[in-house]
Amino acid sequence: GILVTAKMFTMAVDAWAKSGESGAANRAESILQHMNTLHQKSGNANFKPTTEIFNAVINSWARSGDQIAPTRAEQILDWMDKLYQSGNADVKPD
């Protein structure tokens, strides 16, 4: 089988961000949430969200043009910051 990595999740999110499709930001965010759930349930480091995937999701909202985009981007940044403040150095906001 194929070993799924954090980089693969990030590539999928980035593809949604660049797609220009309606609902792409929601799909990108769903991938991040799914990845986070997988990591929490399994402890598998391949599913641990990173700064890169958070940035890709924030970028997808920024590109979406959706009216809720600024709010969602800020909420995701807040989530990222809370994880970092709780000791997760892999999601340091940049």
PDB file of N, CA and C in Angstrom:
ATOM      1  N   GLY A   1       0.813  -1.188   0.000  1.00  0.00           N
ATOM      2  CA  GLY A   1       0.000   0.000   0.000  1.00  0.00           C
ATOM      3  C   GLY A   1       0.859   1.255   0.000  1.00  0.00           C
ATOM      4  N   ILE A   2       0.206   2.342  -0.135  1.00  0.00           N
ATOM      5  CA  ILE A   2       0.869   3.644  -0.165  1.00  0.00           C
ATOM      6  C   ILE A   2       0.891   4.227   1.234  1.00  0.00           C
ATOM      7  N   LEU A   3       2.043   4.713   1.650  1.00  0.00           N
ATOM      8  CA  LEU A   3       2.183   5.361   2.941  1.00  0.00           C
ATOM      9  C   LEU A   3       1.767   6.825   2.799  1.00  0.00           C
ATOM     10  N   VAL A   4       0.663   7.184   3.427  1.00  0.00           N
ATOM     11  CA  VAL A   4       0.161   8.553   3.367  1.00  0.00           C
ATOM     12  C   VAL A   4       0.963   9.413   4.337  1.00  0.00           C
ATOM     13  N   THR A   5       1.384  10.582   3.870  1.00  0.00           N
ATOM     14  CA  THR A   5       2.196  11.479   4.686  1.00  0.00           C
ATOM     15  C   THR A   5       1.523  12.845   4.816  1.00  0.00           C
ATOM     16  N   ALA A   6       2.021  13.641   5.757  1.00  0.00           N
ATOM     17  CA  ALA A   6       1.515  15.000   5.940  1.00  0.00           C
ATOM     18  C   ALA A   6       1.680  15.798   4.649  1.00  0.00           C
ATOM     19  N   LYS A   7       2.761  15.557   3.922  1.00  0.00           N
ATOM     20  CA  LYS A   7       3.003  16.263   2.663  1.00  0.00           C
ATOM     21  C   LYS A   7       1.902  15.976   1.657  1.00  0.00           C
ATOM     22  N   MET A   8       1.403  14.748   1.617  1.00  0.00           N
ATOM     23  CA  MET A   8       0.325  14.398   0.689  1.00  0.00           C
ATOM     24  C   MET A   8      -0.960  15.142   1.041  1.00  0.00           C
ATOM     25  N   PHE A   9      -1.264  15.211   2.327  1.00  0.00           N
ATOM     26  CA  PHE A   9      -2.436  15.971   2.753  1.00  0.00           C
ATOM     27  C   PHE A   9      -2.287  17.435   2.336  1.00  0.00           C
ATOM     28  N   THR A  10      -1.104  17.983   2.538  1.00  0.00           N
ATOM     29  CA  THR A  10      -0.853  19.380   2.199  1.00  0.00           C
ATOM     30  C   THR A  10      -0.988  19.611   0.697  1.00  0.00           C
ATOM     31  N   MET A  11      -0.518  18.681  -0.098  1.00  0.00           N
ATOM     32  CA  MET A  11      -0.632  18.803  -1.552  1.00  0.00           C
ATOM     33  C   MET A  11      -2.101  18.795  -1.979  1.00  0.00           C
ATOM     34  N   ALA A  12      -2.904  17.964  -1.344  1.00  0.00           N
ATOM     35  CA  ALA A  12      -4.332  17.923  -1.668  1.00  0.00           C
ATOM     36  C   ALA A  12      -5.010  19.248  -1.304  1.00  0.00           C
ATOM     37  N   VAL A  13      -4.680  19.777  -0.133  1.00  0.00           N
ATOM     38  CA  VAL A  13      -5.246  21.062   0.292  1.00  0.00           C
ATOM     39  C   VAL A  13      -4.817  22.168  -0.665  1.00  0.00           C
ATOM     40  N   ASP A  14      -3.550  22.168  -1.039  1.00  0.00           N
ATOM     41  CA  ASP A  14      -3.037  23.185  -1.955  1.00  0.00           C
ATOM     42  C   ASP A  14      -3.736  23.100  -3.314  1.00  0.00           C
ATOM     43  N   ALA A  15      -3.996  21.898  -3.774  1.00  0.00           N
ATOM     44  CA  ALA A  15      -4.710  21.723  -5.045  1.00  0.00           C
ATOM     45  C   ALA A  15      -6.120  22.312  -4.955  1.00  0.00           C
ATOM     46  N   TRP A  16      -6.808  22.076  -3.852  1.00  0.00           N
ATOM     47  CA  TRP A  16      -8.133  22.674  -3.670  1.00  0.00           C
ATOM     48  C   TRP A  16      -8.019  24.197  -3.638  1.00  0.00           C
ATOM     49  N   ALA A  17      -7.013  24.712  -2.938  1.00  0.00           N
ATOM     50  CA  ALA A  17      -6.843  26.162  -2.835  1.00  0.00           C
ATOM     51  C   ALA A  17      -6.669  26.795  -4.215  1.00  0.00           C
ATOM     52  N   LYS A  18      -5.979  26.110  -5.091  1.00  0.00           N
ATOM     53  CA  LYS A  18      -5.686  26.653  -6.421  1.00  0.00           C
ATOM     54  C   LYS A  18      -6.753  26.324  -7.455  1.00  0.00           C
ATOM     55  N   SER A  19      -7.717  25.511  -7.088  1.00  0.00           N
ATOM     56  CA  SER A  19      -8.699  25.035  -8.064  1.00  0.00           C
ATOM     57  C   SER A  19      -9.681  26.110  -8.517  1.00  0.00           C
ATOM     58  N   GLY A  20      -9.972  27.057  -7.650  1.00  0.00           N
ATOM     59  CA  GLY A  20     -10.957  28.080  -7.990  1.00  0.00           C
ATOM     60  C   GLY A  20     -12.389  27.578  -7.961  1.00  0.00           C
ATOM     61  N   GLU A  21     -12.576  26.337  -7.550  1.00  0.00           N
ATOM     62  CA  GLU A  21     -13.921  25.768  -7.519  1.00  0.00           C
ATOM     63  C   GLU A  21     -14.716  26.286  -6.323  1.00  0.00           C
ATOM     64  N   SER A  22     -16.005  26.381  -6.501  1.00  0.00           N
ATOM     65  CA  SER A  22     -16.891  26.760  -5.407  1.00  0.00           C
ATOM     66  C   SER A  22     -16.803  25.688  -4.316  1.00  0.00           C
ATOM     67  N   GLY A  23     -16.645  26.124  -3.071  1.00  0.00           N
ATOM     68  CA  GLY A  23     -16.567  25.183  -1.965  1.00  0.00           C
ATOM     69  C   GLY A  23     -15.178  24.611  -1.732  1.00  0.00           C
ATOM     70  N   ALA A  24     -14.193  25.068  -2.505  1.00  0.00           N
ATOM     71  CA  ALA A  24     -12.838  24.515  -2.388  1.00  0.00           C
ATOM     72  C   ALA A  24     -12.252  24.751  -1.001  1.00  0.00           C
ATOM     73  N   ALA A  25     -12.493  25.918  -0.424  1.00  0.00           N
ATOM     74  CA  ALA A  25     -11.938  26.213   0.902  1.00  0.00           C
ATOM     75  C   ALA A  25     -12.539  25.291   1.956  1.00  0.00           C
ATOM     76  N   ASN A  26     -13.832  25.016   1.846  1.00  0.00           N
ATOM     77  CA  ASN A  26     -14.468  24.074   2.772  1.00  0.00           C
ATOM     78  C   ASN A  26     -13.866  22.686   2.626  1.00  0.00           C
ATOM     79  N   ARG A  27     -13.605  22.262   1.389  1.00  0.00           N
ATOM     80  CA  ARG A  27     -13.002  20.945   1.157  1.00  0.00           C
ATOM     81  C   ARG A  27     -11.593  20.903   1.739  1.00  0.00           C
ATOM     82  N   ALA A  28     -10.840  21.981   1.539  1.00  0.00           N
ATOM     83  CA  ALA A  28      -9.474  22.054   2.071  1.00  0.00           C
ATOM     84  C   ALA A  28      -9.490  21.971   3.594  1.00  0.00           C
ATOM     85  N   GLU A  29     -10.399  22.711   4.202  1.00  0.00           N
ATOM     86  CA  GLU A  29     -10.499  22.685   5.666  1.00  0.00           C
ATOM     87  C   GLU A  29     -10.925  21.310   6.166  1.00  0.00           C
ATOM     88  N   SER A  30     -11.812  20.659   5.442  1.00  0.00           N
ATOM     89  CA  SER A  30     -12.243  19.307   5.823  1.00  0.00           C
ATOM     90  C   SER A  30     -11.073  18.325   5.822  1.00  0.00           C
ATOM     91  N   ILE A  31     -10.170  18.478   4.868  1.00  0.00           N
ATOM     92  CA  ILE A  31      -8.988  17.611   4.817  1.00  0.00           C
ATOM     93  C   ILE A  31      -8.132  17.824   6.059  1.00  0.00           C
ATOM     94  N   LEU A  32      -7.929  19.084   6.441  1.00  0.00           N
ATOM     95  CA  LEU A  32      -7.163  19.383   7.658  1.00  0.00           C
ATOM     96  C   LEU A  32      -7.841  18.775   8.884  1.00  0.00           C
ATOM     97  N   GLN A  33      -9.142  18.936   8.988  1.00  0.00           N
ATOM     98  CA  GLN A  33      -9.860  18.392  10.141  1.00  0.00           C
ATOM     99  C   GLN A  33      -9.772  16.866  10.173  1.00  0.00           C
ATOM    100  N   HIS A  34      -9.891  16.245   9.009  1.00  0.00           N
ATOM    101  CA  HIS A  34      -9.788  14.783   8.929  1.00  0.00           C
ATOM    102  C   HIS A  34      -8.384  14.325   9.335  1.00  0.00           C
ATOM    103  N   MET A  35      -7.385  15.028   8.832  1.00  0.00           N
ATOM    104  CA  MET A  35      -6.004  14.707   9.181  1.00  0.00           C
ATOM    105  C   MET A  35      -5.789  14.813  10.684  1.00  0.00           C
ATOM    106  N   ASN A  36      -6.297  15.871  11.285  1.00  0.00           N
ATOM    107  CA  ASN A  36      -6.155  16.072  12.726  1.00  0.00           C
ATOM    108  C   ASN A  36      -6.843  14.958  13.504  1.00  0.00           C
ATOM    109  N   THR A  37      -8.024  14.559  13.071  1.00  0.00           N
ATOM    110  CA  THR A  37      -8.753  13.470  13.724  1.00  0.00           C
ATOM    111  C   THR A  37      -7.968  12.162  13.626  1.00  0.00           C
ATOM    112  N   LEU A  38      -7.431  11.884  12.437  1.00  0.00           N
ATOM    113  CA  LEU A  38      -6.627  10.667  12.267  1.00  0.00           C
ATOM    114  C   LEU A  38      -5.424  10.679  13.203  1.00  0.00           C
ATOM    115  N   HIS A  39      -4.777  11.825  13.321  1.00  0.00           N
ATOM    116  CA  HIS A  39      -3.608  11.920  14.201  1.00  0.00           C
ATOM    117  C   HIS A  39      -4.007  11.711  15.657  1.00  0.00           C
ATOM    118  N   GLN A  40      -5.095  12.333  16.081  1.00  0.00           N
ATOM    119  CA  GLN A  40      -5.534  12.199  17.467  1.00  0.00           C
ATOM    120  C   GLN A  40      -5.907  10.757  17.797  1.00  0.00           C
ATOM    121  N   LYS A  41      -6.555  10.074  16.864  1.00  0.00           N
ATOM    122  CA  LYS A  41      -6.995   8.699  17.116  1.00  0.00           C
ATOM    123  C   LYS A  41      -5.852   7.689  17.047  1.00  0.00           C
ATOM    124  N   SER A  42      -4.887   7.923  16.144  1.00  0.00           N
ATOM    125  CA  SER A  42      -3.852   6.920  15.913  1.00  0.00           C
ATOM    126  C   SER A  42      -2.504   7.284  16.542  1.00  0.00           C
ATOM    127  N   GLY A  43      -2.262   8.568  16.729  1.00  0.00           N
ATOM    128  CA  GLY A  43      -0.953   9.006  17.190  1.00  0.00           C
ATOM    129  C   GLY A  43       0.116   8.917  16.113  1.00  0.00           C
ATOM    130  N   ASN A  44      -0.294   8.562  14.889  1.00  0.00           N
ATOM    131  CA  ASN A  44       0.631   8.385  13.778  1.00  0.00           C
ATOM    132  C   ASN A  44       1.178   9.743  13.342  1.00  0.00           C
ATOM    133  N   ALA A  45       2.497   9.893  13.372  1.00  0.00           N
ATOM    134  CA  ALA A  45       3.140  11.160  13.008  1.00  0.00           C
ATOM    135  C   ALA A  45       2.881  11.555  11.553  1.00  0.00           C
ATOM    136  N   ASN A  46       2.566  10.588  10.698  1.00  0.00           N
ATOM    137  CA  ASN A  46       2.266  10.904   9.299  1.00  0.00           C
ATOM    138  C   ASN A  46       0.987  11.721   9.163  1.00  0.00           C
ATOM    139  N   PHE A  47       0.149  11.711  10.189  1.00  0.00           N
ATOM    140  CA  PHE A  47      -1.111  12.442  10.150  1.00  0.00           C
ATOM    141  C   PHE A  47      -1.072  13.721  10.985  1.00  0.00           C
ATOM    142  N   LYS A  48       0.077  14.037  11.554  1.00  0.00           N
ATOM    143  CA  LYS A  48       0.166  15.216  12.415  1.00  0.00           C
ATOM    144  C   LYS A  48       0.174  16.482  11.559  1.00  0.00           C
ATOM    145  N   PRO A  49      -0.825  17.369  11.762  1.00  0.00           N
ATOM    146  CA  PRO A  49      -0.850  18.612  10.985  1.00  0.00           C
ATOM    147  C   PRO A  49       0.401  19.459  11.238  1.00  0.00           C
ATOM    148  N   THR A  50       0.810  20.156  10.203  1.00  0.00           N
ATOM    149  CA  THR A  50       2.005  20.993  10.243  1.00  0.00           C
ATOM    150  C   THR A  50       1.655  22.439   9.899  1.00  0.00           C
ATOM    151  N   THR A  51       2.622  23.301  10.091  1.00  0.00           N
ATOM    152  CA  THR A  51       2.452  24.703   9.701  1.00  0.00           C
ATOM    153  C   THR A  51       2.046  24.791   8.230  1.00  0.00           C
ATOM    154  N   GLU A  52       2.641  23.965   7.398  1.00  0.00           N
ATOM    155  CA  GLU A  52       2.388  24.026   5.954  1.00  0.00           C
ATOM    156  C   GLU A  52       0.926  23.756   5.616  1.00  0.00           C
ATOM    157  N   ILE A  53       0.312  22.757   6.241  1.00  0.00           N
ATOM    158  CA  ILE A  53      -1.079  22.468   5.893  1.00  0.00           C
ATOM    159  C   ILE A  53      -2.010  23.549   6.448  1.00  0.00           C
ATOM    160  N   PHE A  54      -1.706  24.054   7.640  1.00  0.00           N
ATOM    161  CA  PHE A  54      -2.519  25.155   8.156  1.00  0.00           C
ATOM    162  C   PHE A  54      -2.423  26.360   7.218  1.00  0.00           C
ATOM    163  N   ASN A  55      -1.214  26.685   6.769  1.00  0.00           N
ATOM    164  CA  ASN A  55      -1.045  27.809   5.845  1.00  0.00           C
ATOM    165  C   ASN A  55      -1.796  27.575   4.538  1.00  0.00           C
ATOM    166  N   ALA A  56      -1.767  26.344   4.050  1.00  0.00           N
ATOM    167  CA  ALA A  56      -2.474  26.028   2.807  1.00  0.00           C
ATOM    168  C   ALA A  56      -3.985  26.201   2.964  1.00  0.00           C
ATOM    169  N   VAL A  57      -4.522  25.822   4.119  1.00  0.00           N
ATOM    170  CA  VAL A  57      -5.958  25.997   4.360  1.00  0.00           C
ATOM    171  C   VAL A  57      -6.293  27.483   4.480  1.00  0.00           C
ATOM    172  N   ILE A  58      -5.469  28.222   5.201  1.00  0.00           N
ATOM    173  CA  ILE A  58      -5.692  29.671   5.313  1.00  0.00           C
ATOM    174  C   ILE A  58      -5.632  30.310   3.925  1.00  0.00           C
ATOM    175  N   ASN A  59      -4.679  29.901   3.108  1.00  0.00           N
ATOM    176  CA  ASN A  59      -4.581  30.418   1.740  1.00  0.00           C
ATOM    177  C   ASN A  59      -5.805  30.056   0.913  1.00  0.00           C
ATOM    178  N   SER A  60      -6.346  28.864   1.123  1.00  0.00           N
ATOM    179  CA  SER A  60      -7.537  28.468   0.369  1.00  0.00           C
ATOM    180  C   SER A  60      -8.715  29.375   0.704  1.00  0.00           C
ATOM    181  N   TRP A  61      -8.838  29.734   1.975  1.00  0.00           N
ATOM    182  CA  TRP A  61      -9.894  30.685   2.349  1.00  0.00           C
ATOM    183  C   TRP A  61      -9.618  32.051   1.749  1.00  0.00           C
ATOM    184  N   ALA A  62      -8.363  32.476   1.770  1.00  0.00           N
ATOM    185  CA  ALA A  62      -8.015  33.790   1.213  1.00  0.00           C
ATOM    186  C   ALA A  62      -8.341  33.869  -0.282  1.00  0.00           C
ATOM    187  N   ARG A  63      -8.152  32.790  -0.987  1.00  0.00           N
ATOM    188  CA  ARG A  63      -8.412  32.758  -2.434  1.00  0.00           C
ATOM    189  C   ARG A  63      -9.885  32.550  -2.773  1.00  0.00           C
ATOM    190  N   SER A  64     -10.663  32.145  -1.791  1.00  0.00           N
ATOM    191  CA  SER A  64     -12.040  31.738  -2.074  1.00  0.00           C
ATOM    192  C   SER A  64     -12.961  32.889  -2.451  1.00  0.00           C
ATOM    193  N   GLY A  65     -12.693  34.066  -1.925  1.00  0.00           N
ATOM    194  CA  GLY A  65     -13.601  35.186  -2.173  1.00  0.00           C
ATOM    195  C   GLY A  65     -14.907  35.077  -1.407  1.00  0.00           C
ATOM    196  N   ASP A  66     -15.023  34.070  -0.580  1.00  0.00           N
ATOM    197  CA  ASP A  66     -16.231  33.845   0.210  1.00  0.00           C
ATOM    198  C   ASP A  66     -16.360  34.929   1.284  1.00  0.00           C
ATOM    199  N   GLN A  67     -17.583  35.328   1.581  1.00  0.00           N
ATOM    200  CA  GLN A  67     -17.799  36.364   2.587  1.00  0.00           C
ATOM    201  C   GLN A  67     -17.317  35.954   3.971  1.00  0.00           C
ATOM    202  N   ILE A  68     -17.341  34.660   4.258  1.00  0.00           N
ATOM    203  CA  ILE A  68     -16.891  34.206   5.585  1.00  0.00           C
ATOM    204  C   ILE A  68     -15.395  33.920   5.628  1.00  0.00           C
ATOM    205  N   ALA A  69     -14.710  34.111   4.501  1.00  0.00           N
ATOM    206  CA  ALA A  69     -13.286  33.765   4.416  1.00  0.00           C
ATOM    207  C   ALA A  69     -12.423  34.440   5.481  1.00  0.00           C
ATOM    208  N   PRO A  70     -12.563  35.752   5.709  1.00  0.00           N
ATOM    209  CA  PRO A  70     -11.708  36.360   6.740  1.00  0.00           C
ATOM    210  C   PRO A  70     -11.926  35.756   8.127  1.00  0.00           C
ATOM    211  N   THR A  71     -13.174  35.484   8.455  1.00  0.00           N
ATOM    212  CA  THR A  71     -13.495  34.892   9.756  1.00  0.00           C
ATOM    213  C   THR A  71     -12.930  33.487   9.870  1.00  0.00           C
ATOM    214  N   ARG A  72     -13.125  32.670   8.828  1.00  0.00           N
ATOM    215  CA  ARG A  72     -12.623  31.285   8.866  1.00  0.00           C
ATOM    216  C   ARG A  72     -11.099  31.275   8.928  1.00  0.00           C
ATOM    217  N   ALA A  73     -10.447  32.126   8.154  1.00  0.00           N
ATOM    218  CA  ALA A  73      -8.987  32.175   8.166  1.00  0.00           C
ATOM    219  C   ALA A  73      -8.473  32.548   9.553  1.00  0.00           C
ATOM    220  N   GLU A  74      -9.125  33.501  10.181  1.00  0.00           N
ATOM    221  CA  GLU A  74      -8.711  33.906  11.526  1.00  0.00           C
ATOM    222  C   GLU A  74      -8.950  32.787  12.537  1.00  0.00           C
ATOM    223  N   GLN A  75     -10.066  32.079  12.413  1.00  0.00           N
ATOM    224  CA  GLN A  75     -10.352  30.967  13.326  1.00  0.00           C
ATOM    225  C   GLN A  75      -9.330  29.850  13.170  1.00  0.00           C
ATOM    226  N   ILE A  76      -8.930  29.580  11.953  1.00  0.00           N
ATOM    227  CA  ILE A  76      -7.931  28.540  11.717  1.00  0.00           C
ATOM    228  C   ILE A  76      -6.576  28.978  12.268  1.00  0.00           C
ATOM    229  N   LEU A  77      -6.234  30.236  12.082  1.00  0.00           N
ATOM    230  CA  LEU A  77      -4.998  30.760  12.659  1.00  0.00           C
ATOM    231  C   LEU A  77      -5.029  30.683  14.188  1.00  0.00           C
ATOM    232  N   ASP A  78      -6.177  30.979  14.783  1.00  0.00           N
ATOM    233  CA  ASP A  78      -6.323  30.865  16.242  1.00  0.00           C
ATOM    234  C   ASP A  78      -6.140  29.421  16.700  1.00  0.00           C
ATOM    235  N   TRP A  79      -6.732  28.474  15.959  1.00  0.00           N
ATOM    236  CA  TRP A  79      -6.579  27.043  16.266  1.00  0.00           C
ATOM    237  C   TRP A  79      -5.098  26.666  16.210  1.00  0.00           C
ATOM    238  N   MET A  80      -4.445  27.107  15.159  1.00  0.00           N
ATOM    239  CA  MET A  80      -3.023  26.837  14.978  1.00  0.00           C
ATOM    240  C   MET A  80      -2.209  27.400  16.143  1.00  0.00           C
ATOM    241  N   ASP A  81      -2.507  28.635  16.518  1.00  0.00           N
ATOM    242  CA  ASP A  81      -1.787  29.283  17.621  1.00  0.00           C
ATOM    243  C   ASP A  81      -2.010  28.554  18.940  1.00  0.00           C
ATOM    244  N   LYS A  82      -3.241  28.097  19.189  1.00  0.00           N
ATOM    245  CA  LYS A  82      -3.534  27.352  20.425  1.00  0.00           C
ATOM    246  C   LYS A  82      -2.733  26.054  20.475  1.00  0.00           C
ATOM    247  N   LEU A  83      -2.651  25.367  19.340  1.00  0.00           N
ATOM    248  CA  LEU A  83      -1.852  24.140  19.289  1.00  0.00           C
ATOM    249  C   LEU A  83      -0.391  24.447  19.582  1.00  0.00           C
ATOM    250  N   TYR A  84       0.109  25.507  18.984  1.00  0.00           N
ATOM    251  CA  TYR A  84       1.502  25.889  19.204  1.00  0.00           C
ATOM    252  C   TYR A  84       1.752  26.273  20.661  1.00  0.00           C
ATOM    253  N   GLN A  85       0.854  27.070  21.229  1.00  0.00           N
ATOM    254  CA  GLN A  85       0.993  27.505  22.621  1.00  0.00           C
ATOM    255  C   GLN A  85       0.915  26.333  23.592  1.00  0.00           C
ATOM    256  N   SER A  86       0.232  25.259  23.184  1.00  0.00           N
ATOM    257  CA  SER A  86       0.134  24.080  24.052  1.00  0.00           C
ATOM    258  C   SER A  86       1.332  23.141  23.893  1.00  0.00           C
ATOM    259  N   GLY A  87       2.314  23.561  23.084  1.00  0.00           N
ATOM    260  CA  GLY A  87       3.543  22.778  22.985  1.00  0.00           C
ATOM    261  C   GLY A  87       3.790  22.083  21.665  1.00  0.00           C
ATOM    262  N   ASN A  88       2.912  22.258  20.692  1.00  0.00           N
ATOM    263  CA  ASN A  88       3.098  21.614  19.392  1.00  0.00           C
ATOM    264  C   ASN A  88       3.933  22.522  18.484  1.00  0.00           C
ATOM    265  N   ALA A  89       5.237  22.291  18.462  1.00  0.00           N
ATOM    266  CA  ALA A  89       6.147  23.127  17.676  1.00  0.00           C
ATOM    267  C   ALA A  89       5.984  22.925  16.163  1.00  0.00           C
ATOM    268  N   ASP A  90       5.273  21.877  15.746  1.00  0.00           N
ATOM    269  CA  ASP A  90       5.099  21.598  14.320  1.00  0.00           C
ATOM    270  C   ASP A  90       4.086  22.534  13.646  1.00  0.00           C
ATOM    271  N   VAL A  91       3.385  23.326  14.435  1.00  0.00           N
ATOM    272  CA  VAL A  91       2.391  24.237  13.869  1.00  0.00           C
ATOM    273  C   VAL A  91       2.679  25.688  14.263  1.00  0.00           C
ATOM    274  N   LYS A  92       3.946  26.029  14.333  1.00  0.00           N
ATOM    275  CA  LYS A  92       4.326  27.405  14.680  1.00  0.00           C
ATOM    276  C   LYS A  92       3.813  28.352  13.597  1.00  0.00           C
ATOM    277  N   PRO A  93       2.968  29.305  13.977  1.00  0.00           N
ATOM    278  CA  PRO A  93       2.509  30.286  12.978  1.00  0.00           C
ATOM    279  C   PRO A  93       3.677  31.066  12.402  1.00  0.00           C
ATOM    280  N   ASP A  94       3.656  31.256  11.120  1.00  0.00           N
ATOM    281  CA  ASP A  94       4.704  32.036  10.467  1.00  0.00           C
ATOM    282  C   ASP A  94       4.068  33.058   9.606  1.00  0.00           C
TER     283      ASP A  94
END
